[in-house]
PDB file of C-alpha atoms and ligand atoms in Angstrom:
ATOM      1  CA  MET A   1      19.982  -4.889   2.126  1.00  0.00           C
ATOM      2  CA  LEU A   2      16.198  -5.621   3.096  1.00  0.00           C
ATOM      3  CA  GLU A   3      17.938  -8.077   5.586  1.00  0.00           C
ATOM      4  CA  LYS A   4      19.938  -5.554   7.185  1.00  0.00           C
ATOM      5  CA  THR A   5      18.035  -2.473   6.673  1.00  0.00           C
ATOM      6  CA  GLY A   6      14.378  -3.778   6.299  1.00  0.00           C
ATOM      7  CA  LEU A   7      14.352  -1.476   3.643  1.00  0.00           C
ATOM      8  CA  PRO A   8      13.782  -2.668   0.017  1.00  0.00           C
ATOM      9  CA  THR A   9      16.187  -1.706  -2.834  1.00  0.00           C
ATOM     10  CA  PRO A  10      15.112   0.566  -5.521  1.00  0.00           C
ATOM     11  CA  GLU A  11      15.123  -2.527  -8.134  1.00  0.00           C
ATOM     12  CA  ASP A  12      12.913  -4.534  -5.643  1.00  0.00           C
ATOM     13  CA  LEU A  13      10.682  -1.409  -5.563  1.00  0.00           C
ATOM     14  CA  ALA A  14      11.104  -1.453  -9.439  1.00  0.00           C
ATOM     15  CA  ARG A  15      10.191  -4.808  -9.717  1.00  0.00           C
ATOM     16  CA  GLY A  16       6.522  -4.737  -7.958  1.00  0.00           C
ATOM     17  CA  SER A  17       5.434  -1.298  -9.804  1.00  0.00           C
ATOM     18  CA  PRO A  18       2.747  -1.405 -11.759  1.00  0.00           C
ATOM     19  CA  SER A  19       3.908   0.616 -15.174  1.00  0.00           C
ATOM     20  CA  LYS A  20       3.723   4.611 -16.038  1.00  0.00           C
ATOM     21  CA  GLU A  21       0.660   3.782 -18.648  1.00  0.00           C
ATOM     22  CA  ARG A  22      -1.024   1.260 -15.732  1.00  0.00           C
ATOM     23  CA  LEU A  23      -1.225   4.216 -13.087  1.00  0.00           C
ATOM     24  CA  SER A  24      -2.659   6.474 -15.380  1.00  0.00           C
ATOM     25  CA  ARG A  25      -5.529   4.153 -15.489  1.00  0.00           C
ATOM     26  CA  GLY A  26      -6.534   4.679 -11.952  1.00  0.00           C
ATOM     27  CA  PRO A  27      -6.153   2.533  -8.862  1.00  0.00           C
ATOM     28  CA  VAL A  28      -3.678  -0.387  -8.323  1.00  0.00           C
ATOM     29  CA  ALA A  29      -2.351  -2.173  -5.814  1.00  0.00           C
ATOM     30  CA  ILE A  30       1.404  -2.220  -5.202  1.00  0.00           C
ATOM     31  CA  ILE A  31       2.780  -5.475  -3.010  1.00  0.00           C
ATOM     32  CA  GLU A  32       5.790  -4.753  -1.142  1.00  0.00           C
ATOM     33  CA  CYS A  33       7.015  -8.352  -0.177  1.00  0.00           C
ATOM     34  CA  PHE A  34      10.258  -9.330  -0.904  1.00  0.00           C
ATOM     35  CA  GLN A  35      11.173 -11.932   1.470  1.00  0.00           C
ATOM     36  CA  ARG A  36      10.252 -15.808   0.825  1.00  0.00           C
ATOM     37  CA  ILE A  37       7.960 -16.342   3.792  1.00  0.00           C
ATOM     38  CA  PRO A  38       4.865 -19.089   4.088  1.00  0.00           C
ATOM     39  CA  CYS A  39       1.853 -16.574   3.773  1.00  0.00           C
ATOM     40  CA  ASN A  40      -0.395 -16.207   1.568  1.00  0.00           C
ATOM     41  CA  PRO A  41      -3.311 -14.461   2.792  1.00  0.00           C
ATOM     42  CA  CYS A  42      -3.148 -11.639  -0.278  1.00  0.00           C
ATOM     43  CA  TYR A  43      -4.036 -14.895  -2.631  1.00  0.00           C
ATOM     44  CA  ALA A  44      -7.224 -15.778  -1.177  1.00  0.00           C
ATOM     45  CA  ALA A  45      -8.460 -12.416  -0.234  1.00  0.00           C
ATOM     46  CA  CYS A  46      -8.335 -11.312  -3.978  1.00  0.00           C
ATOM     47  CA  LYS A  47     -12.069 -12.841  -5.577  1.00  0.00           C
ATOM     48  CA  ARG A  48     -10.819 -11.204  -9.011  1.00  0.00           C
ATOM     49  CA  GLY A  49      -7.909 -13.346  -9.556  1.00  0.00           C
ATOM     50  CA  ALA A  50      -5.259 -10.292  -9.765  1.00  0.00           C
ATOM     51  CA  ILE A  51      -2.972 -11.853  -7.285  1.00  0.00           C
ATOM     52  CA  LYS A  52      -1.572 -15.142  -9.020  1.00  0.00           C
ATOM     53  CA  GLU A  53      -1.517 -18.694  -7.574  1.00  0.00           C
ATOM     54  CA  PHE A  54       1.295 -19.601  -5.243  1.00  0.00           C
ATOM     55  CA  LYS A  55       3.060 -22.619  -6.573  1.00  0.00           C
ATOM     56  CA  ASP A  56       4.525 -22.969  -3.176  1.00  0.00           C
ATOM     57  CA  ILE A  57       4.021 -21.321   0.199  1.00  0.00           C
ATOM     58  CA  ASN A  58       6.712 -19.315   0.005  1.00  0.00           C
ATOM     59  CA  ASP A  59       6.876 -17.832  -3.093  1.00  0.00           C
ATOM     60  CA  LEU A  60       6.802 -14.375  -3.210  1.00  0.00           C
ATOM     61  CA  PRO A  61       3.140 -12.689  -4.222  1.00  0.00           C
ATOM     62  CA  GLU A  62       2.611 -11.510  -8.349  1.00  0.00           C
ATOM     63  CA  ILE A  63       0.248  -9.611  -9.558  1.00  0.00           C
ATOM     64  CA  ASP A  64      -1.592  -8.891 -12.601  1.00  0.00           C
ATOM     65  CA  PHE A  65      -2.106  -5.232 -12.672  1.00  0.00           C
ATOM     66  CA  GLU A  66      -4.305  -5.459 -15.618  1.00  0.00           C
ATOM     67  CA  LEU A  67      -7.067  -7.817 -13.366  1.00  0.00           C
ATOM     68  CA  CYS A  68      -7.180  -5.442 -10.168  1.00  0.00           C
ATOM     69  CA  ASN A  69      -9.211  -2.758  -9.597  1.00  0.00           C
ATOM     70  CA  GLY A  70      -7.547  -1.336  -6.630  1.00  0.00           C
ATOM     71  CA  CYS A  71     -10.605  -2.405  -4.235  1.00  0.00           C
ATOM     72  CA  ALA A  72      -7.865  -2.869  -1.667  1.00  0.00           C
ATOM     73  CA  VAL A  73      -9.619  -6.062  -0.083  1.00  0.00           C
ATOM     74  CA  CYS A  74      -6.142  -7.221   0.074  1.00  0.00           C
ATOM     75  CA  VAL A  75      -4.443  -4.444   1.758  1.00  0.00           C
ATOM     76  CA  SER A  76      -6.333  -5.465   5.019  1.00  0.00           C
ATOM     77  CA  LYS A  77      -6.115  -9.155   5.117  1.00  0.00           C
ATOM     78  CA  CYS A  78      -2.092  -8.589   4.541  1.00  0.00           C
ATOM     79  CA  PRO A  79      -0.556  -9.774   7.924  1.00  0.00           C
ATOM     80  CA  GLY A  80       2.608  -8.181   6.605  1.00  0.00           C
ATOM     81  CA  LEU A  81       1.108  -4.571   6.116  1.00  0.00           C
ATOM     82  CA  ALA A  82       2.740  -5.417   2.775  1.00  0.00           C
ATOM     83  CA  ILE A  83       0.549  -3.858   0.181  1.00  0.00           C
ATOM     84  CA  PHE A  84      -0.660  -0.413  -0.737  1.00  0.00           C
ATOM     85  CA  VAL A  85      -3.017   1.026  -3.004  1.00  0.00           C
ATOM     86  CA  VAL A  86      -2.286   4.028  -5.189  1.00  0.00           C
ATOM     87  CA  ASP A  87      -4.420   6.218  -7.442  1.00  0.00           C
ATOM     88  CA  GLN A  88      -2.543   8.435  -9.363  1.00  0.00           C
ATOM     89  CA  THR A  89      -6.217   9.660 -11.051  1.00  0.00           C
ATOM     90  CA  TYR A  90      -7.779  10.946  -7.745  1.00  0.00           C
ATOM     91  CA  SER A  91      -7.317  14.639  -8.704  1.00  0.00           C
ATOM     92  CA  GLU A  92      -5.233  17.369 -10.374  1.00  0.00           C
ATOM     93  CA  LYS A  93      -2.860  18.063  -7.916  1.00  0.00           C
ATOM     94  CA  GLU A  94      -3.565  15.147  -5.493  1.00  0.00           C
ATOM     95  CA  ALA A  95      -3.412  11.278  -5.729  1.00  0.00           C
ATOM     96  CA  LEU A  96      -4.654   8.919  -3.457  1.00  0.00           C
ATOM     97  CA  VAL A  97      -3.196   6.252  -0.908  1.00  0.00           C
ATOM     98  CA  LYS A  98      -4.517   3.639   0.395  1.00  0.00           C
ATOM     99  CA  ILE A  99      -2.393   2.200   3.536  1.00  0.00           C
ATOM    100  CA  PRO A 100      -2.609  -0.559   6.175  1.00  0.00           C
ATOM    101  CA  TYR A 101      -2.846   0.835   9.744  1.00  0.00           C
ATOM    102  CA  GLU A 102      -2.709  -0.607  12.990  1.00  0.00           C
ATOM    103  CA  LEU A 103      -2.107   1.835  15.393  1.00  0.00           C
ATOM    104  CA  LEU A 104      -3.983   4.444  17.832  1.00  0.00           C
ATOM    105  CA  PRO A 105      -5.169   7.104  17.663  1.00  0.00           C
ATOM    106  CA  LEU A 106      -6.722   6.119  14.375  1.00  0.00           C
ATOM    107  CA  PRO A 107      -6.719   9.252  12.333  1.00  0.00           C
ATOM    108  CA  LYS A 108     -10.234  10.749  11.570  1.00  0.00           C
ATOM    109  CA  LYS A 109     -11.727  11.740   7.938  1.00  0.00           C
ATOM    110  CA  GLY A 110     -10.562  15.600   7.201  1.00  0.00           C
ATOM    111  CA  GLU A 111      -7.847  15.112   9.665  1.00  0.00           C
ATOM    112  CA  MET A 112      -4.012  16.367   8.411  1.00  0.00           C
ATOM    113  CA  VAL A 113      -1.530  14.219   8.983  1.00  0.00           C
ATOM    114  CA  ASP A 114       2.367  14.066   8.710  1.00  0.00           C
ATOM    115  CA  ALA A 115       2.750  11.570   5.405  1.00  0.00           C
ATOM    116  CA  LEU A 116       5.974   9.526   6.330  1.00  0.00           C
ATOM    117  CA  ASN A 117       8.149   7.315   3.296  1.00  0.00           C
ATOM    118  CA  ARG A 118       9.461   4.054   3.782  1.00  0.00           C
ATOM    119  CA  GLN A 119      12.567   4.675   6.369  1.00  0.00           C
ATOM    120  CA  GLY A 120       9.758   6.524   8.626  1.00  0.00           C
ATOM    121  CA  GLU A 121      10.632  10.229   7.632  1.00  0.00           C
ATOM    122  CA  THR A 122       8.295  13.041   6.794  1.00  0.00           C
ATOM    123  CA  VAL A 123       7.787  13.887   3.808  1.00  0.00           C
ATOM    124  CA  GLY A 124       4.982  16.118   3.704  1.00  0.00           C
ATOM    125  CA  LYS A 125       1.058  16.342   4.518  1.00  0.00           C
ATOM    126  CA  ALA A 126      -1.577  14.109   4.018  1.00  0.00           C
ATOM    127  CA  GLU A 127      -5.419  14.773   4.318  1.00  0.00           C
ATOM    128  CA  VAL A 128      -7.202  11.498   5.715  1.00  0.00           C
ATOM    129  CA  VAL A 129      -9.973  10.690   3.266  1.00  0.00           C
ATOM    130  CA  SER A 130     -11.457   7.868   4.442  1.00  0.00           C
ATOM    131  CA  VAL A 131     -10.992   5.196   7.657  1.00  0.00           C
ATOM    132  CA  LEU A 132     -11.627   1.681   7.540  1.00  0.00           C
ATOM    133  CA  LYS A 133     -12.242  -0.216  10.454  1.00  0.00           C
ATOM    134  CA  PHE A 134     -12.825  -3.837  10.316  1.00  0.00           C
ATOM    135  CA  LYS A 135     -13.524  -6.088  13.403  1.00  0.00           C
ATOM    136  CA  ASP A 136     -10.583  -8.589  12.883  1.00  0.00           C
ATOM    137  CA  LYS A 137      -8.737  -7.077  10.393  1.00  0.00           C
ATOM    138  CA  THR A 138      -6.301  -4.670   9.709  1.00  0.00           C
ATOM    139  CA  CYS A 139      -7.847  -0.621   9.315  1.00  0.00           C
ATOM    140  CA  VAL A 140      -7.121   0.692   5.818  1.00  0.00           C
ATOM    141  CA  ILE A 141      -6.345   4.476   5.757  1.00  0.00           C
ATOM    142  CA  SER A 142      -7.044   6.525   2.277  1.00  0.00           C
ATOM    143  CA  ILE A 143      -4.685   9.786   1.956  1.00  0.00           C
ATOM    144  CA  ALA A 144      -4.520  12.495  -0.159  1.00  0.00           C
ATOM    145  CA  VAL A 145      -0.916  12.545  -1.133  1.00  0.00           C
ATOM    146  CA  PRO A 146       0.748  15.709  -3.606  1.00  0.00           C
ATOM    147  CA  LYS A 147       1.127  13.806  -7.112  1.00  0.00           C
ATOM    148  CA  GLU A 148       4.614  13.633  -6.862  1.00  0.00           C
ATOM    149  CA  LEU A 149       5.178  12.068  -3.693  1.00  0.00           C
ATOM    150  CA  LEU A 150       2.710   8.604  -4.958  1.00  0.00           C
ATOM    151  CA  MET A 151       5.271   6.183  -4.901  1.00  0.00           C
ATOM    152  CA  ASP A 152       7.196   7.397  -2.028  1.00  0.00           C
ATOM    153  CA  ILE A 153       4.296   7.933   1.084  1.00  0.00           C
ATOM    154  CA  ARG A 154       3.715   4.499   2.972  1.00  0.00           C
ATOM    155  CA  ASN A 155       3.004   5.478   6.174  1.00  0.00           C
ATOM    156  CA  ILE A 156       1.394   7.974   8.457  1.00  0.00           C
ATOM    157  CA  ARG A 157       2.067   9.704  11.795  1.00  0.00           C
ATOM    158  CA  VAL A 158      -0.691  10.623  13.668  1.00  0.00           C
ATOM    159  CA  ARG A 159      -0.069  13.977  15.880  1.00  0.00           C
ATOM    160  CA  ARG A 160      -2.239  14.359  19.431  1.00  0.00           C
ATOM    161  CA  GLU A 161      -1.745  17.582  21.948  1.00  0.00           C
TER     162      GLU A 161
HETATM  163  S1  SF4 B   1      -6.389  -4.435  -4.934  1.00  0.00           S
HETATM  164 FE1  SF4 B   1      -8.283  -5.695  -4.641  1.00  0.00          FE
HETATM  165  S2  SF4 B   1      -8.556  -6.244  -6.953  1.00  0.00           S
HETATM  166 FE2  SF4 B   1      -6.261  -5.443  -6.700  1.00  0.00          FE
HETATM  167  S3  SF4 B   1      -5.130  -6.955  -6.232  1.00  0.00           S
HETATM  168 FE3  SF4 B   1      -5.762  -6.223  -3.648  1.00  0.00          FE
HETATM  169  S4  SF4 B   1      -7.814  -7.692  -3.923  1.00  0.00           S
HETATM  170 FE4  SF4 B   1      -7.163  -8.042  -5.871  1.00  0.00          FE
HETATM  171  S1  SF4 B   2      -0.515 -11.429   2.469  1.00  0.00           S
HETATM  172 FE1  SF4 B   2       1.359  -9.529   2.555  1.00  0.00          FE
HETATM  173  S2  SF4 B   2       2.976 -11.029   3.805  1.00  0.00           S
HETATM  174 FE2  SF4 B   2       1.914 -12.506   3.255  1.00  0.00          FE
HETATM  175  S3  SF4 B   2       2.632 -12.897   0.888  1.00  0.00           S
HETATM  176 FE3  SF4 B   2       0.912 -11.853   0.686  1.00  0.00          FE
HETATM  177  S4  SF4 B   2       1.936  -9.714   0.386  1.00  0.00           S
HETATM  178 FE4  SF4 B   2       3.350 -10.970   1.402  1.00  0.00          FE
END
């Protein structure tokens, strides 16, 4: 499936997802990296040791959700744009999703953007809560999304007239 469509299967996603109980306790990273490739900046980026040491550079990353505090440092360092942070506790009705973003124009804080699923389909609207820019790394955009779409929204589209 992944090789043909670029999309992970539900089984792939289930393997890399935190439990409902962990999600209910606040921000946590989700790694959607499912192909064996020689890459490990995520491991080096995490100073909390939440991303387990690779035995082989081609290993798939594994995360200890108990050690992860959702800081999103790894989001900006992953060349595959494969790491997201989700926070189900953001507010009563909304969750926060931190996504890697490398397109222009960058959205602005407070702007409403299209919220996209993994297929690139618009599934709703999201409010941009923050835009973290780095000199040589990927931007991290935090968006507030309807709670029920927490595990679906993985990208945004910025509209400019
Ligand atoms: S979000 Fe922070 S604590 Fe969690 S895996 Fe990434 S770098 Fe480590
Ligand atoms: S840095 Fe990103 S692409 Fe590379 S192994 Fe880690 S999660 Fe996968």
